[in-house]
Amino acid sequence: DAGVIQSPRHEVTEMGQEVTLRCKPISGHNSLFWYRQTMMRGLELLIYFNNNVPIDDSGMPEDRFSAKMPNASFSTLKIQPSEPRDSAVYFCASSLFGLHEQYFGPGTRLTVT
Amino acid sequence: QKEVEQNSGPLSVPEGAIASLNCTYSDRGSQSFFWYRQYSGKSPELIMSIYSNGDKEDGRFTAQLNKASQYVSLLIRDSQPSDSATYLCAVNKSGGGADGLTFGKGTHLIIQP
């Protein structure tokens, strides 16, 4: 079975540009999570969805960040405008609602220059 | 106080010995506990979950939970060089449904051949 799919795997952009990260959860999973990992702060939860509905976005750092889940098989995380401090690895994870085991995608390494 | 704390290491263990990794958490309401393994440049991989006090064994891995002491540990028996990685402790506050995980910053484990 396919795991969590993320695209792109690497993104290099200039400050001020819009960045869109994409995620396809494991088929049948109905909870989806976006995390960010940096050396300084470790792995942090940004936002999560249950059954396509955003439940908790308190981890989203600023209004420049937004996330959507238009259907059960697709989610986006958008940063507009991007800043150098947004450089990090962004992971998407999914789980089956009611179970707590989360499975991570390969991540998107974002570099903002 | 950090919510989930781990010794960053590196923890160096000879091949064939037992590696012992520790984690403490601050929220007494935490219900679910996980260990993830992360190789350099890769995504976190779930290796163990534990929900009740005591030990849980899976192959060479044993997770131990003591809710009174707010302490979780992971033992790796017969350590192999392929076990060299960063081990992340994660905690979920929810007793049901799906919530985001709170991660420690990880312990870097080195298995010396």
Coordinates of N, CA and C in Angstrom, one line a residue, chain B residues 15-98:
Chain B
E15 N 27.8 -2.6 19.9 CA 26.9 -3.5 19.2 C 26.7 -4.7 20.1
G16 N 25.4 -5.2 20.1 CA 25.0 -6.3 20.9 C 24.5 -6.0 22.3
A17 N 24.8 -4.8 22.8 CA 24.4 -4.4 24.1 C 22.9 -3.8 24.1
I18 N 22.4 -3.5 25.3 CA 21.1 -2.9 25.4 C 21.2 -1.4 25.4
A19 N 20.4 -0.8 24.5 CA 20.3 0.7 24.5 C 19.1 1.1 25.2
S20 N 19.3 2.1 26.1 CA 18.1 2.5 27.0 C 17.9 4.0 26.7
L21 N 16.7 4.3 26.2 CA 16.4 5.7 25.9 C 15.2 6.2 26.8
N22 N 15.3 7.4 27.3 CA 14.4 7.9 28.3 C 13.7 9.1 27.9
C23 N 12.5 9.3 28.4 CA 11.7 10.5 28.1 C 10.8 10.8 29.3
T24 N 10.6 12.1 29.6 CA 9.7 12.5 30.6 C 8.7 13.5 30.0
Y25 N 7.5 13.6 30.5 CA 6.5 14.5 30.0 C 5.9 15.3 31.1
S26 N 5.3 16.4 30.8 CA 4.8 17.3 31.9 C 3.3 17.2 32.1
D27 N 2.5 16.9 31.1 CA 1.1 16.9 31.2 C 0.6 15.5 31.8
R28 N 0.1 15.6 33.0 CA -0.4 14.3 33.6 C -1.6 13.8 32.9
G29 N -2.3 14.6 32.1 CA -3.5 14.1 31.4 C -3.1 13.3 30.1
S30 N -1.9 13.2 29.8 CA -1.4 12.5 28.6 C -1.9 11.0 28.6
Q31 N -2.3 10.5 27.5 CA -2.9 9.2 27.4 C -2.1 8.2 26.6
S32 N -1.5 8.7 25.5 CA -0.9 7.8 24.5 C 0.6 8.2 24.3
F33 N 1.4 7.2 24.1 CA 2.9 7.5 24.1 C 3.5 6.7 23.0
F34 N 4.4 7.3 22.3 CA 5.0 6.7 21.1 C 6.5 6.9 21.0
W35 N 7.1 6.0 20.3 CA 8.5 6.1 20.0 C 8.7 6.1 18.5
Y36 N 9.3 7.1 17.9 CA 9.6 7.1 16.5 C 11.1 7.1 16.3
R37 N 11.5 6.5 15.2 CA 12.9 6.4 14.8 C 13.1 7.3 13.6
Q38 N 14.1 8.1 13.6 CA 14.3 9.0 12.4 C 15.8 8.9 12.0
Y39 N 16.0 8.4 10.8 CA 17.4 8.4 10.2 C 17.6 9.8 9.6
S40 N 18.9 10.2 9.5 CA 19.2 11.5 9.0 C 18.7 11.7 7.6
G41 N 18.0 12.8 7.5 CA 17.4 13.1 6.2 C 16.1 12.4 5.8
K42 N 15.6 11.6 6.7 CA 14.4 10.8 6.5 C 13.3 11.3 7.4
S43 N 12.1 10.7 7.2 CA 10.9 11.0 8.0 C 10.9 10.1 9.2
P44 N 10.1 10.6 10.3 CA 10.0 9.8 11.5 C 9.2 8.5 11.1
E45 N 9.6 7.4 11.7 CA 9.0 6.1 11.5 C 8.6 5.5 12.8
L46 N 7.3 5.2 12.9 CA 6.7 4.7 14.2 C 7.3 3.3 14.5
I47 N 7.8 3.1 15.7 CA 8.3 1.8 16.1 C 7.6 1.2 17.3
M48 N 7.1 2.0 18.2 CA 6.4 1.5 19.3 C 5.3 2.5 19.8
S49 N 4.2 1.9 20.3 CA 3.2 2.7 21.0 C 2.8 2.0 22.3
I50 N 2.5 2.8 23.3 CA 2.1 2.2 24.6 C 1.1 3.1 25.2
Y51 N 0.1 2.5 25.9 CA -1.0 3.3 26.4 C -1.3 3.0 27.9
S52 N -0.8 2.0 28.4 CA -1.0 1.7 29.8 C 0.3 1.4 30.5
N53 N 0.3 1.6 31.8 CA 1.5 1.4 32.6 C 2.0 0.0 32.5
G54 N 3.4 -0.1 32.5 CA 4.0 -1.4 32.4 C 4.9 -1.5 31.2
D55 N 5.2 -2.7 30.7 CA 6.0 -3.0 29.6 C 5.3 -3.5 28.4
K56 N 5.8 -3.1 27.2 CA 5.2 -3.7 26.0 C 6.4 -4.0 25.1
E57 N 6.4 -5.3 24.7 CA 7.5 -5.8 23.9 C 7.1 -6.1 22.5
D58 N 8.1 -5.8 21.5 CA 7.9 -6.0 20.1 C 9.2 -6.3 19.5
G59 N 9.5 -7.6 19.4 CA 10.8 -8.0 18.8 C 11.9 -7.6 19.8
R60 N 12.9 -6.8 19.3 CA 14.0 -6.4 20.1 C 13.7 -5.1 20.9
F61 N 12.5 -4.6 20.7 CA 12.1 -3.3 21.4 C 11.2 -3.6 22.5
T62 N 11.4 -2.8 23.6 CA 10.5 -2.8 24.8 C 10.2 -1.4 25.2
A63 N 9.0 -1.0 25.2 CA 8.6 0.3 25.7 C 8.1 0.1 27.1
Q64 N 8.4 1.1 28.0 CA 8.0 1.0 29.4 C 7.3 2.4 29.7
L65 N 6.2 2.3 30.4 CA 5.5 3.5 30.8 C 5.2 3.5 32.3
N66 N 5.5 4.6 32.9 CA 5.1 4.8 34.3 C 4.4 6.2 34.4
K67 N 3.1 6.2 34.4 CA 2.3 7.4 34.4 C 2.5 8.2 35.7
A68 N 2.7 7.5 36.9 CA 2.9 8.2 38.1 C 4.1 9.0 38.1
S69 N 5.2 8.5 37.5 CA 6.4 9.2 37.4 C 6.5 10.1 36.1
Q70 N 5.5 10.0 35.3 CA 5.5 10.7 34.0 C 6.8 10.4 33.2
Y71 N 7.0 9.1 33.0 CA 8.2 8.6 32.4 C 7.9 7.5 31.4
V72 N 8.6 7.6 30.3 CA 8.5 6.6 29.2 C 9.9 6.2 28.8
S73 N 10.1 5.0 28.6 CA 11.5 4.6 28.1 C 11.4 3.6 27.0
L74 N 12.5 3.4 26.2 CA 12.6 2.5 25.1 C 13.9 1.7 25.3
L75 N 13.8 0.4 25.4 CA 14.9 -0.5 25.4 C 15.1 -1.2 24.1
I76 N 16.3 -1.2 23.6 CA 16.6 -1.9 22.3 C 17.7 -3.0 22.7
R77 N 17.2 -4.2 22.6 CA 18.1 -5.3 22.9 C 18.9 -5.7 21.7
D78 N 20.1 -6.3 22.0 CA 21.0 -6.8 20.9 C 21.1 -5.7 19.8
S79 N 21.6 -4.5 20.2 CA 21.7 -3.3 19.4 C 22.5 -3.6 18.1
Q80 N 22.1 -3.1 17.0 CA 22.7 -3.3 15.7 C 23.2 -1.9 15.2
P81 N 24.2 -1.9 14.4 CA 24.6 -0.6 13.8 C 23.4 0.1 13.0
S82 N 22.5 -0.7 12.5 CA 21.4 -0.1 11.8 C 20.4 0.6 12.7
D83 N 20.6 0.4 14.0 CA 19.7 1.1 15.0 C 20.2 2.5 15.2
S84 N 21.4 2.8 14.7 CA 21.9 4.2 14.9 C 21.0 5.2 14.2
A85 N 20.4 6.1 15.0 CA 19.4 7.0 14.5 C 19.0 8.0 15.6
T86 N 18.1 8.9 15.3 CA 17.6 9.7 16.4 C 16.2 9.2 16.8
Y87 N 16.0 9.0 18.1 CA 14.7 8.4 18.6 C 13.9 9.5 19.2
L88 N 12.7 9.7 18.7 CA 11.8 10.7 19.1 C 10.7 10.1 20.0
C89 N 10.5 10.7 21.2 CA 9.4 10.4 22.1 C 8.3 11.3 21.7
A90 N 7.0 10.8 21.6 CA 5.9 11.6 21.3 C 4.7 11.3 22.3
V91 N 4.0 12.3 22.6 CA 2.9 12.2 23.6 C 1.6 12.7 23.0
N92 N 0.5 12.0 23.2 CA -0.8 12.5 22.8 C -1.7 12.7 24.0
K93 N -2.3 13.9 24.1 CA -3.1 14.2 25.3 C -4.5 13.6 25.3
S94 N -4.9 13.2 24.1 CA -6.3 12.8 24.0 C -6.5 11.4 24.4
G95 N -7.7 11.1 25.0 CA -8.0 9.8 25.4 C -8.8 9.1 24.3
G96 N -9.2 9.8 23.3 CA -9.9 9.2 22.2 C -9.9 10.1 21.0
G97 N -10.2 9.6 19.9 CA -10.2 10.4 18.7 C -8.7 10.6 18.2
A98 N -8.5 11.6 17.4 CA -7.2 11.8 16.9 C -6.7 13.3 17.2

